[in-house]
mmCIF file of C-alpha atoms in Angstrom:
data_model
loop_
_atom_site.group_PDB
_atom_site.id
_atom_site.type_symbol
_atom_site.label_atom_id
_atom_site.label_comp_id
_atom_site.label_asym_id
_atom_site.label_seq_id
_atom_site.Cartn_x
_atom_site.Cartn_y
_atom_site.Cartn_z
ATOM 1 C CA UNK A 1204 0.000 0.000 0.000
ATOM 2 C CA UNK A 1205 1.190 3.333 -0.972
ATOM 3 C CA UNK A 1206 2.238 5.386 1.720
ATOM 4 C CA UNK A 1207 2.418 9.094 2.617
ATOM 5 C CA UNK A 1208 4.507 10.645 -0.107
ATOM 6 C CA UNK A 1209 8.191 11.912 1.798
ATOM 7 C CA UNK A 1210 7.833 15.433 1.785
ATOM 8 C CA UNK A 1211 9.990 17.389 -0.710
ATOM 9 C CA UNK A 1212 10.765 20.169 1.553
ATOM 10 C CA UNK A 1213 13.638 21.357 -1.040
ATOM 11 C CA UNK A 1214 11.081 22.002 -3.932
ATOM 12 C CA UNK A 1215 8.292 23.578 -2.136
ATOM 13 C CA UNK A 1216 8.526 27.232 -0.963
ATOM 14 C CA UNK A 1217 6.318 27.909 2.621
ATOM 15 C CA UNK A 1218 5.041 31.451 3.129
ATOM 16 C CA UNK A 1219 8.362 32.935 4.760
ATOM 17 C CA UNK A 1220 9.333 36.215 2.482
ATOM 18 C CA UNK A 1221 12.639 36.843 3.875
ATOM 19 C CA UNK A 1222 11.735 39.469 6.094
ATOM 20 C CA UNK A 1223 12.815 40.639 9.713
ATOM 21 C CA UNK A 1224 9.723 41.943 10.524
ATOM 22 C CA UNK A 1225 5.510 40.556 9.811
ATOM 23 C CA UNK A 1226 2.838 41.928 8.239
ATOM 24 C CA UNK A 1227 1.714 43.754 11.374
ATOM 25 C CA UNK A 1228 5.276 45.777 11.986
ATOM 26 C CA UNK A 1229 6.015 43.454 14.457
ATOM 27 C CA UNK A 1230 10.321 42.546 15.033
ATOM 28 C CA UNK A 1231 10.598 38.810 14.564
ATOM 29 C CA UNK A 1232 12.213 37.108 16.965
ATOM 30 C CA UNK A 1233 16.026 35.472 16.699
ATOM 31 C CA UNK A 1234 15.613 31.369 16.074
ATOM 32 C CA UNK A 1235 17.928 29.134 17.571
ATOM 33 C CA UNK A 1236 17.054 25.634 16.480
ATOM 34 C CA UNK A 1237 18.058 22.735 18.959
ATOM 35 C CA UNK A 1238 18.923 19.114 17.719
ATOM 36 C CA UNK A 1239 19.670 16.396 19.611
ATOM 37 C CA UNK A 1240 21.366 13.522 17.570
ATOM 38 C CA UNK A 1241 22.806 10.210 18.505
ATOM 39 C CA UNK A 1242 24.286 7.829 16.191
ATOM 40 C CA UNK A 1243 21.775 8.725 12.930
ATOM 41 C CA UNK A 1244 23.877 9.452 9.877
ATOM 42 C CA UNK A 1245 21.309 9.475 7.681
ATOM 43 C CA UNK A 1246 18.935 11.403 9.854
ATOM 44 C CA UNK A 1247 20.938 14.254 10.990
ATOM 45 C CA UNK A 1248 21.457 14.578 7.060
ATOM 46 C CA UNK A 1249 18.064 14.782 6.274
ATOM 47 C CA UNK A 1250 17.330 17.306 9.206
ATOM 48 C CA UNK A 1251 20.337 19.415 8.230
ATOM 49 C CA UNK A 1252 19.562 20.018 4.571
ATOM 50 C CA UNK A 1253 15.747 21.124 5.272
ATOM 51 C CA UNK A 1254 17.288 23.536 7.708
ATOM 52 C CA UNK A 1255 19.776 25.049 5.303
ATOM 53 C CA UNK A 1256 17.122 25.445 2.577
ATOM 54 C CA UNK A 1257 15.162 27.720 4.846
ATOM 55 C CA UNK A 1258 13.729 30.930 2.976
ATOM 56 C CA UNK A 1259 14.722 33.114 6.254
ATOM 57 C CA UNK A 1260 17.860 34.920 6.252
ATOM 58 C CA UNK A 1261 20.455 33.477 7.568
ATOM 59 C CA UNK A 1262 21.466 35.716 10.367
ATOM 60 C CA UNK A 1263 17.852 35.325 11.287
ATOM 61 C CA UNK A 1264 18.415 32.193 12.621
ATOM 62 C CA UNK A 1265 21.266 29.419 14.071
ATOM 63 C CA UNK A 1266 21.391 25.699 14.194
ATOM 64 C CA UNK A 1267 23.167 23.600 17.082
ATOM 65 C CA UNK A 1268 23.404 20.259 16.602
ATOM 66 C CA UNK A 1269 24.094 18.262 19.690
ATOM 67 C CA UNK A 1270 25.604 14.903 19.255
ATOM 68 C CA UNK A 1271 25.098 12.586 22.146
ATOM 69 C CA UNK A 1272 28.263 11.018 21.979
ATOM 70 C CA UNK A 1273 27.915 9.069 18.619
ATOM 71 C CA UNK A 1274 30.045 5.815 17.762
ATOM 72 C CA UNK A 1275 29.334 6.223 14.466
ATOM 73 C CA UNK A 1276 29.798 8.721 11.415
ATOM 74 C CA UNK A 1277 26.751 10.658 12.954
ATOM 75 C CA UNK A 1278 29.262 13.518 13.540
ATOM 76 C CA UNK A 1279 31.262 13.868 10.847
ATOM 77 C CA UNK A 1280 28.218 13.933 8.662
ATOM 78 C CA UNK A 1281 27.320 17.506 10.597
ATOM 79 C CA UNK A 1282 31.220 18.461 10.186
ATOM 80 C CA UNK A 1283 30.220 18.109 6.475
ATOM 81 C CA UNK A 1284 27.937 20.736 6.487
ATOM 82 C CA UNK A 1285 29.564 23.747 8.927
ATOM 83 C CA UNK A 1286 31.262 24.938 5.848
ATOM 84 C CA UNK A 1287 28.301 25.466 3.758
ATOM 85 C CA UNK A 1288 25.859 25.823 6.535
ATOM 86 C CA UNK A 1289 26.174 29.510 8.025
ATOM 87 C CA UNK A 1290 24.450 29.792 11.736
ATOM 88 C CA UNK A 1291 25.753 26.073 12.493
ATOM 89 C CA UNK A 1292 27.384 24.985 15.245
ATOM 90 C CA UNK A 1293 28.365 21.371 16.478
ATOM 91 C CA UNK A 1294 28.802 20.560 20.357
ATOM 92 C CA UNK A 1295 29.160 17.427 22.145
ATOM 93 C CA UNK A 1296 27.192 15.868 25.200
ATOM 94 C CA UNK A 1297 28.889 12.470 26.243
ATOM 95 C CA UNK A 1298 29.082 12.886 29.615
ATOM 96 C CA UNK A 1299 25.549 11.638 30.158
ATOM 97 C CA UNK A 1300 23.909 9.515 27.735
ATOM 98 C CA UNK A 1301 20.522 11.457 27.089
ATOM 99 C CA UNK A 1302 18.335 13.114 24.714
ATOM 100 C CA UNK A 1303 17.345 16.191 27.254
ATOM 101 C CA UNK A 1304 21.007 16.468 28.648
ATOM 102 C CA UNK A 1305 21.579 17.191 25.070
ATOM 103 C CA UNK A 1306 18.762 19.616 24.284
ATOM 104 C CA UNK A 1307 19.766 21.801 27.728
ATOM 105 C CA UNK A 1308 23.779 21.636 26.073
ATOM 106 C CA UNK A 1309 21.991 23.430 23.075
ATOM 107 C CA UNK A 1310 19.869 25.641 24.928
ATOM 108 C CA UNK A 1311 22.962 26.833 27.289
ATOM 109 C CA UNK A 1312 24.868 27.702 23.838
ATOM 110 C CA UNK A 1313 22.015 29.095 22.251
ATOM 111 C CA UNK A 1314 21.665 32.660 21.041
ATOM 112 C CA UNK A 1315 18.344 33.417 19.873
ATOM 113 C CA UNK A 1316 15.297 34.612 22.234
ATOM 114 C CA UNK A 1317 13.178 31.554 21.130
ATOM 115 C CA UNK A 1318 14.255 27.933 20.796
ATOM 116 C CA UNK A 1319 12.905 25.336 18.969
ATOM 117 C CA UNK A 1320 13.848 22.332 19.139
ATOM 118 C CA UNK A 1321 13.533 19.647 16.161
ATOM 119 C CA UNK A 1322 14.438 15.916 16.417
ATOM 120 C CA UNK A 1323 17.947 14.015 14.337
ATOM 121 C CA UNK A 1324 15.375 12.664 11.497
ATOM 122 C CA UNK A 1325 12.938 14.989 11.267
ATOM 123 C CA UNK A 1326 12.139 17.652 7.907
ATOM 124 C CA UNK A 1327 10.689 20.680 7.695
ATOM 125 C CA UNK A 1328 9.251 23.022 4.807
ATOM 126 C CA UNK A 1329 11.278 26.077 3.971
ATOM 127 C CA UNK A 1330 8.954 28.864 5.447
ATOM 128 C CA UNK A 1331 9.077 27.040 8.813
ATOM 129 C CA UNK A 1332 11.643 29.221 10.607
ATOM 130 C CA UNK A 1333 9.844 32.331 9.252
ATOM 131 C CA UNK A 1334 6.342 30.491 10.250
ATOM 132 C CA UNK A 1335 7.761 30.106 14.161
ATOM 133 C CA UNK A 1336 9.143 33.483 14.309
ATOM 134 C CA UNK A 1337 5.815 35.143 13.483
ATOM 135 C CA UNK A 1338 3.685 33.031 15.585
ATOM 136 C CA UNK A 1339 6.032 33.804 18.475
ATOM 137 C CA UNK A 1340 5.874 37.336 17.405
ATOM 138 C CA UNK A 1341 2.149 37.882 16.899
ATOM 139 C CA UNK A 1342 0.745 35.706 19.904
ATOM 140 C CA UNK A 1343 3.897 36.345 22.132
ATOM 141 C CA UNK A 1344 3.415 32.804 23.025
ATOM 142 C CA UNK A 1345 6.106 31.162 25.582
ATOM 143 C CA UNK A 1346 5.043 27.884 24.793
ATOM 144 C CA UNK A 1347 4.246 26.628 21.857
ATOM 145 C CA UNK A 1348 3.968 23.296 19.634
ATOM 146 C CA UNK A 1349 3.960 22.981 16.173
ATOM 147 C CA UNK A 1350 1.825 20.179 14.311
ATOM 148 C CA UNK A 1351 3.392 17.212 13.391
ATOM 149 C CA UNK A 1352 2.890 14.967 10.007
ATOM 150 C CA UNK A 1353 4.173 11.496 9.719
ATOM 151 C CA UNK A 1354 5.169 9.772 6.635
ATOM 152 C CA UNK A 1355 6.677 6.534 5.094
ATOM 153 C CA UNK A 1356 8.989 6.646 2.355
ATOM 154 C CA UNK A 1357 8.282 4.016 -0.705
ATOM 155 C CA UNK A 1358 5.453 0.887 0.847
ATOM 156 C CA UNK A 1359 3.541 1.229 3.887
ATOM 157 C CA UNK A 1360 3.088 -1.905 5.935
ATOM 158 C CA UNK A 1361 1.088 -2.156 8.770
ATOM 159 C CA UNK A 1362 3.977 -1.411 11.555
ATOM 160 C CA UNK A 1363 4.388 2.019 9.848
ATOM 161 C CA UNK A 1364 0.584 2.769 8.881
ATOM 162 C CA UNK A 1365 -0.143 1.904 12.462
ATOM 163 C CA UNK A 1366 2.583 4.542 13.706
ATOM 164 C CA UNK A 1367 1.420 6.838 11.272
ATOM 165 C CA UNK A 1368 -2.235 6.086 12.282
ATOM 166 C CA UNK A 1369 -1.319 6.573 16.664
ATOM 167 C CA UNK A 1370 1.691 8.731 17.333
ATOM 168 C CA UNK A 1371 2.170 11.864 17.617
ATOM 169 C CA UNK A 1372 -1.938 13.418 18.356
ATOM 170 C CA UNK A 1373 -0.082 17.093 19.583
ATOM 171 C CA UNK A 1374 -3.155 18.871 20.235
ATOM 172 C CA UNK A 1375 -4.588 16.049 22.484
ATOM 173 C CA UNK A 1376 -0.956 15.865 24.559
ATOM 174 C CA UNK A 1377 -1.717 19.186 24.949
ATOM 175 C CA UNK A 1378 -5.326 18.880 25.500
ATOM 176 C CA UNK A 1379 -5.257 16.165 28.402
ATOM 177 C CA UNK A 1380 -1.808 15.579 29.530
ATOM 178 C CA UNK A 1381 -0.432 19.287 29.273
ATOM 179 C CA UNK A 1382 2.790 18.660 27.386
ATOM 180 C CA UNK A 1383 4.140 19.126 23.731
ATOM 181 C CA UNK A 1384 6.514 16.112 22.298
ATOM 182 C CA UNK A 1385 10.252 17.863 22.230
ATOM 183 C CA UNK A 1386 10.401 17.327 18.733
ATOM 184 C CA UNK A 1387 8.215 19.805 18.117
ATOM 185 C CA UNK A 1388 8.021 22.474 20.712
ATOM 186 C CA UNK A 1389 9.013 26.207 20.346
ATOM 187 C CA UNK A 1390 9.788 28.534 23.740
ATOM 188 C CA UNK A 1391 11.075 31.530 24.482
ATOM 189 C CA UNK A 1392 14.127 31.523 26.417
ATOM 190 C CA UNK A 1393 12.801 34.032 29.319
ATOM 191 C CA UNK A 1394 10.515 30.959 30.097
ATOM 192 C CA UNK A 1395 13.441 28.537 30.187
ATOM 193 C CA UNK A 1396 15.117 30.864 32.828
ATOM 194 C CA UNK A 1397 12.389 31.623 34.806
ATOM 195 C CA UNK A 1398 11.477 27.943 34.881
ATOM 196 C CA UNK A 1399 14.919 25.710 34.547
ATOM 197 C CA UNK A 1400 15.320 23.461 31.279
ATOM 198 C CA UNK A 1401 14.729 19.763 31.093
ATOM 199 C CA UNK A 1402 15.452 17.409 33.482
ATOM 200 C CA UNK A 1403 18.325 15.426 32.234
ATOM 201 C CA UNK A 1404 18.248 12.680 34.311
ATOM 202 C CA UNK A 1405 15.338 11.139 32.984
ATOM 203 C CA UNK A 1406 15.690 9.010 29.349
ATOM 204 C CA UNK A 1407 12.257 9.668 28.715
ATOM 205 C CA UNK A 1408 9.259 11.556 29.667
ATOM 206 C CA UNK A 1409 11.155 15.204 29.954
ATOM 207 C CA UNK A 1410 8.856 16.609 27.382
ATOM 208 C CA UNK A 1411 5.969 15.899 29.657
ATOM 209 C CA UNK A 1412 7.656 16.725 33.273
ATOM 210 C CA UNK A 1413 8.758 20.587 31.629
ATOM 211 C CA UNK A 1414 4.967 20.736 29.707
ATOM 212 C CA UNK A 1415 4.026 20.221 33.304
ATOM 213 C CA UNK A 1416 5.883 22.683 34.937
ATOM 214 C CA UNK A 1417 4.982 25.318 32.225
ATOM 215 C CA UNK A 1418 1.400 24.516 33.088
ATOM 216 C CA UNK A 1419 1.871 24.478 36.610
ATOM 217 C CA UNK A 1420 2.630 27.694 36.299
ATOM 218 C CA UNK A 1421 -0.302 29.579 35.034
ATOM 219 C CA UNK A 1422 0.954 29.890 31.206
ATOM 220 C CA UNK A 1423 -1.411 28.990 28.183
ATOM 221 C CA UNK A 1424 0.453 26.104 26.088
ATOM 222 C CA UNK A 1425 -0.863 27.175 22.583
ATOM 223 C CA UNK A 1426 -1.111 24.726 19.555
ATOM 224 C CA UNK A 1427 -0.056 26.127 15.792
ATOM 225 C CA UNK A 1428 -1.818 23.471 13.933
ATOM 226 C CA UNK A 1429 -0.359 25.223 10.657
ATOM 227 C CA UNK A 1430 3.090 25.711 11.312
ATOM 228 C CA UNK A 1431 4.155 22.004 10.535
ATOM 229 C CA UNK A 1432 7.224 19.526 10.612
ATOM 230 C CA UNK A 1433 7.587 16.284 9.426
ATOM 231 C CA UNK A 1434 9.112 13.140 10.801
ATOM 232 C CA UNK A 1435 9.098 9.518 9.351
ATOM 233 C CA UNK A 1436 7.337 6.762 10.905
ATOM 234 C CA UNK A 1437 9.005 3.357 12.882
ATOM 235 C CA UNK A 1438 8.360 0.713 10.422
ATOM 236 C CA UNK A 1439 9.302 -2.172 12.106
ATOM 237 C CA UNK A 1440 8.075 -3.945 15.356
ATOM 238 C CA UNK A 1441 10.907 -3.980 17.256
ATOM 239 C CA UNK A 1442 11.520 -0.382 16.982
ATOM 240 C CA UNK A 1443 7.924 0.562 18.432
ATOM 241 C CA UNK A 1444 8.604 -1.721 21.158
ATOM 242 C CA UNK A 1445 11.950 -0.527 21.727
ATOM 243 C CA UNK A 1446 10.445 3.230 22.036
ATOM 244 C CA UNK A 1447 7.148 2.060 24.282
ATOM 245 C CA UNK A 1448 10.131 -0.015 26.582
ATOM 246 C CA UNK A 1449 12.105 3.415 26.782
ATOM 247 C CA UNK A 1450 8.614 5.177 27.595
ATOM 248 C CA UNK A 1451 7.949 2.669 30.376
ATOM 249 C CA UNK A 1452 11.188 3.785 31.670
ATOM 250 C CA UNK A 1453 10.368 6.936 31.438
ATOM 251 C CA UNK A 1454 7.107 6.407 33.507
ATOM 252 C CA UNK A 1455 9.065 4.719 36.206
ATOM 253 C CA UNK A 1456 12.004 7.501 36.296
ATOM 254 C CA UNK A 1457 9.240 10.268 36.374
ATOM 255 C CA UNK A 1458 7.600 8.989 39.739
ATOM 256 C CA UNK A 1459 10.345 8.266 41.414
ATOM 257 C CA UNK A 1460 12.023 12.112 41.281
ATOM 258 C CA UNK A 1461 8.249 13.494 41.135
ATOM 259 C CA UNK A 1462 5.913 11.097 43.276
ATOM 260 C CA UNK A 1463 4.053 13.842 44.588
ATOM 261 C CA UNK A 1464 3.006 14.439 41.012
ATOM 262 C CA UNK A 1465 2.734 11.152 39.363
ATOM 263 C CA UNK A 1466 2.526 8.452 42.090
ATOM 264 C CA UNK A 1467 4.270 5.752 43.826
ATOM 265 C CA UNK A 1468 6.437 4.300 41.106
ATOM 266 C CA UNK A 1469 6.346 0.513 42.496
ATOM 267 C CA UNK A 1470 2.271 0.585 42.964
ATOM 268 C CA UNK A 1471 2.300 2.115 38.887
ATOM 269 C CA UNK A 1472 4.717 -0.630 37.798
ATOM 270 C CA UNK A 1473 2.853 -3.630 39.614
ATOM 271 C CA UNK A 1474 -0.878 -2.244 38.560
ATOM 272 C CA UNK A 1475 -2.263 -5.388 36.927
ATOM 273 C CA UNK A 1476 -3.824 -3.399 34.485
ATOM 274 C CA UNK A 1477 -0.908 -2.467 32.682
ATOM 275 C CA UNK A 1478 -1.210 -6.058 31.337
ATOM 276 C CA UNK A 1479 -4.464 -6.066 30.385
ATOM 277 C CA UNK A 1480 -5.589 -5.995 26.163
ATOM 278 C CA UNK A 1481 -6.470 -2.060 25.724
ATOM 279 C CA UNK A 1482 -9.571 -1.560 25.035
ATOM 280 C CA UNK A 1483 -11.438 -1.056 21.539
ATOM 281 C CA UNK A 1484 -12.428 2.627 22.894
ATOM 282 C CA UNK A 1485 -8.920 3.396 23.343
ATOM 283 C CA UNK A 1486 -8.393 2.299 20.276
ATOM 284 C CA UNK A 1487 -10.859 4.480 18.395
ATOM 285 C CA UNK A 1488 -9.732 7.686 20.484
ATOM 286 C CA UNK A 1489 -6.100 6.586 19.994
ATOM 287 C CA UNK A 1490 -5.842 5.640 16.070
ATOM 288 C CA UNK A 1491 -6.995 8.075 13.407
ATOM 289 C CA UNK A 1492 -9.551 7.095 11.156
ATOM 290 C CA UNK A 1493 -10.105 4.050 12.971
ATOM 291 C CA UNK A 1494 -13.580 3.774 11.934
ATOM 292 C CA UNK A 1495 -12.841 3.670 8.167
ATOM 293 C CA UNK A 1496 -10.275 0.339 9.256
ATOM 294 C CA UNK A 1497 -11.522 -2.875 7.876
ATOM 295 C CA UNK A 1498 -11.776 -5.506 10.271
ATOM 296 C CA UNK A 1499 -8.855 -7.436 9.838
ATOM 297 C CA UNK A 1500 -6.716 -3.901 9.889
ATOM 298 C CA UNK A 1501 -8.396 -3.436 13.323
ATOM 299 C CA UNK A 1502 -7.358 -6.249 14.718
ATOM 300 C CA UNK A 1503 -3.707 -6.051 13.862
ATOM 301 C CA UNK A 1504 -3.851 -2.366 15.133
ATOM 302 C CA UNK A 1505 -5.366 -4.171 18.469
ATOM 303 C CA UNK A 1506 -2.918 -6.677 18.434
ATOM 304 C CA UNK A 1507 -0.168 -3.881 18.045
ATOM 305 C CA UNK A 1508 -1.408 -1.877 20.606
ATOM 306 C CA UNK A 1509 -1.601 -4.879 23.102
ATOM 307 C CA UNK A 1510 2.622 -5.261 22.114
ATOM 308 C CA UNK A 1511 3.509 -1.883 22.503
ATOM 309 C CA UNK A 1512 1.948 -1.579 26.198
ATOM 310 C CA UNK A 1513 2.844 -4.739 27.638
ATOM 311 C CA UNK A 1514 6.969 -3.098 25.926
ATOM 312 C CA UNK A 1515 5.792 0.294 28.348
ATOM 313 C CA UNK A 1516 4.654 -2.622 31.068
ATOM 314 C CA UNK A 1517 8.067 -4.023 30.938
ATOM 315 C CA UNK A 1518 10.359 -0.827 31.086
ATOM 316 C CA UNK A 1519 8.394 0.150 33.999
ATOM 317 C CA UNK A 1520 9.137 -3.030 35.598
ATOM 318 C CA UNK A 1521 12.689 -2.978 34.783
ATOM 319 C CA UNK A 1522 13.496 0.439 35.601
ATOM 320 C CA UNK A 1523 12.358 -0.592 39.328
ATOM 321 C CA UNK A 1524 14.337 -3.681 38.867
ATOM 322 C CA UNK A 1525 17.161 -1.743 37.359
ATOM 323 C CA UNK A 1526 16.918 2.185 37.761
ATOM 324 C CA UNK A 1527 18.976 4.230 34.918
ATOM 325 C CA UNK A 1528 21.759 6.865 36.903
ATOM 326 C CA UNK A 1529 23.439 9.074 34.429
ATOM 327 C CA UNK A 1530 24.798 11.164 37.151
ATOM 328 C CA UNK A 1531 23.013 14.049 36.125
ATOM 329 C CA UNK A 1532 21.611 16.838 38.064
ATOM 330 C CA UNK A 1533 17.919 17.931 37.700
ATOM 331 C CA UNK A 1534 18.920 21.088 35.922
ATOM 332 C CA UNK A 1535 21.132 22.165 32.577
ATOM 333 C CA UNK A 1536 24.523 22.436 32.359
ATOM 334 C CA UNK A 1537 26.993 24.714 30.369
ATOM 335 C CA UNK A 1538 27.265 24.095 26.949
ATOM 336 C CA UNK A 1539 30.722 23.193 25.502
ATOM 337 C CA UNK A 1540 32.258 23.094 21.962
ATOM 338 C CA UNK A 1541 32.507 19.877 19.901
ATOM 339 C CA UNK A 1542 35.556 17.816 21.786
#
């Protein structure tokens, strides 16, 4: 079955003009774009070339890459492009072993008075750092999240049209949990000092702990649903379940630093109901255009769905069994320059 076409973000032009200022007079803000990479050659390289074929000026905006310490050619791949890239930087986080520890070495190097922060494989149309700037500028927003389209290059099989079909639903994360995923979330960097950055001890589940805390604290978390990015869906089985283990983790990590906000960690990670077949509702709220599924297509979703949370069942269990210590402290640290 034919998939979501790849987006061609190097032939299509978005609405960005090239300006420093909007339609309404208003300055636009600096960018400084935020990506977190760890061994993804092919990724990063994807990312990188959307992000240098941006219709903004280019000392309207900077990229910093942060590789994660990468055993592979992740890093020379972004050495390939500093050159020809102006506003690019490269700096290295392998001290601790962590997405967020390396979005807080970005944001501590960072420039601009908004960040955004975009994930090591995903694209974005050419208007999109002009489209960010003037949403920050006309709704002076401190939080924001952009909309997020997934797609699978060439055939779709059902792993893929399932992910394509359940992740990512931005405007319900922010709807009923109160959180934006990292890869697409825009702040301004007042907000990040008022507030503190990630919390890089956790593997996963940062995105939601800082959506939290921004909530917590009386600010609107606003949804552009046409300012959009694009990132390419897990076709294969064991990388959903690798991802739902690594979100079980998550789960686990977040109530033990936070139980006063999410619970005992043991009583969550030995709830017998974590077990349990979801249900067809969840389902239906949970997979677009579930309704238009034939049968048999439900049922593998179903069976999916059952996979992936008894995967989020068993990182809970092991992160009791087995708790992750990077050695990192609760807040950011100084950014340094590639090593």
């Amino acid at each position: 079955m034919a998939s979501q076409r790849n987006p061609a973000t190097a032939d299509r032009h978005g609405p960005g003009l090239g300006n420093t200022s909007d339609a309404e007079g208003k300055e636009l803000p600096f960018v400084s774009v935020v990506v977190p990479v760890y061994n993804d050659p092919t990724g990063i390289e994807a990312t990188l070339e959307s992000l240098r074929r941006q219709s903004s000026p280019a000392d309207r905006y900077e990229v910093i890459v942060v590789d994660n310490g990468s055993t592979d050619g992740t890093r020379e791949v972004v050495r390939e492009y500093l050159e020809a890239f102006d506003g690019l930087r490269l700096l290295v986080e392998d001290e601790v072993q962590g997405s967020y520890a390396a979005r807080n070495e970005g944001i501590s190097a960072a420039t601009g008075t908004v960040i955004a922060f975009v994930d090591a494989d995903m694209i974005v149309d050419p208007g999109w750092i002009d489209d960010v700037a003037r949403r920050m500028a006309r709704t002076d927003a401190e939080y924001l999240a952009c909309d997020v389209r997934l797609f699978t290059p060439g055939d779709e099989g059902a792993v893929a049209r399932y992910n394509r079909l359940n992740d990512l639903h931005v405007e319900r994360f922010l709807d009923e949990l109160s959180f934006a995923p990292t890869c697409c979330l825009v702040v301004r960097r007042t907000l990040l000092e008022e507030l503190g950055a990630f919390d890089s001890r956790l593997r996963s589940g940062g995105d939601l702990e800082f959506g939290n805390r921004v909530a917590a604290s009386g600010r609107r978390l606003l949804y552009a649903p046409d300012v959009v990015m694009y990132h390419p869906t897990r076709t294969e089985i064991g990388a959903l379940l690798r991802k739902a283990r690594r979100v079980g983790r998550g789960k686990t990590q977040l109530r033990r630093y936070y139980p006063d906000r999410y619970g005992s960690p043991l009583r969550s990670a030995l709830n017998p109901a974590a077990f349990l077949p979801p249900r067809p509702s969840f389902a239906r709220r949970s997979i677009r255009d579930w309704e238009s599924l034939s049968l048999r297509r439900k049922c593998v979703f179903l069976a999916l769905s059952y996979l992936t949370s008894l995967a989020k069942a068993y990182g809970q269990l092991l992160e009791l069994a087995e708790p992750t210590e990077t050695g990192a402290d609760a807040g950011p640290r100084s950014g340094s320059p590639e090593k």
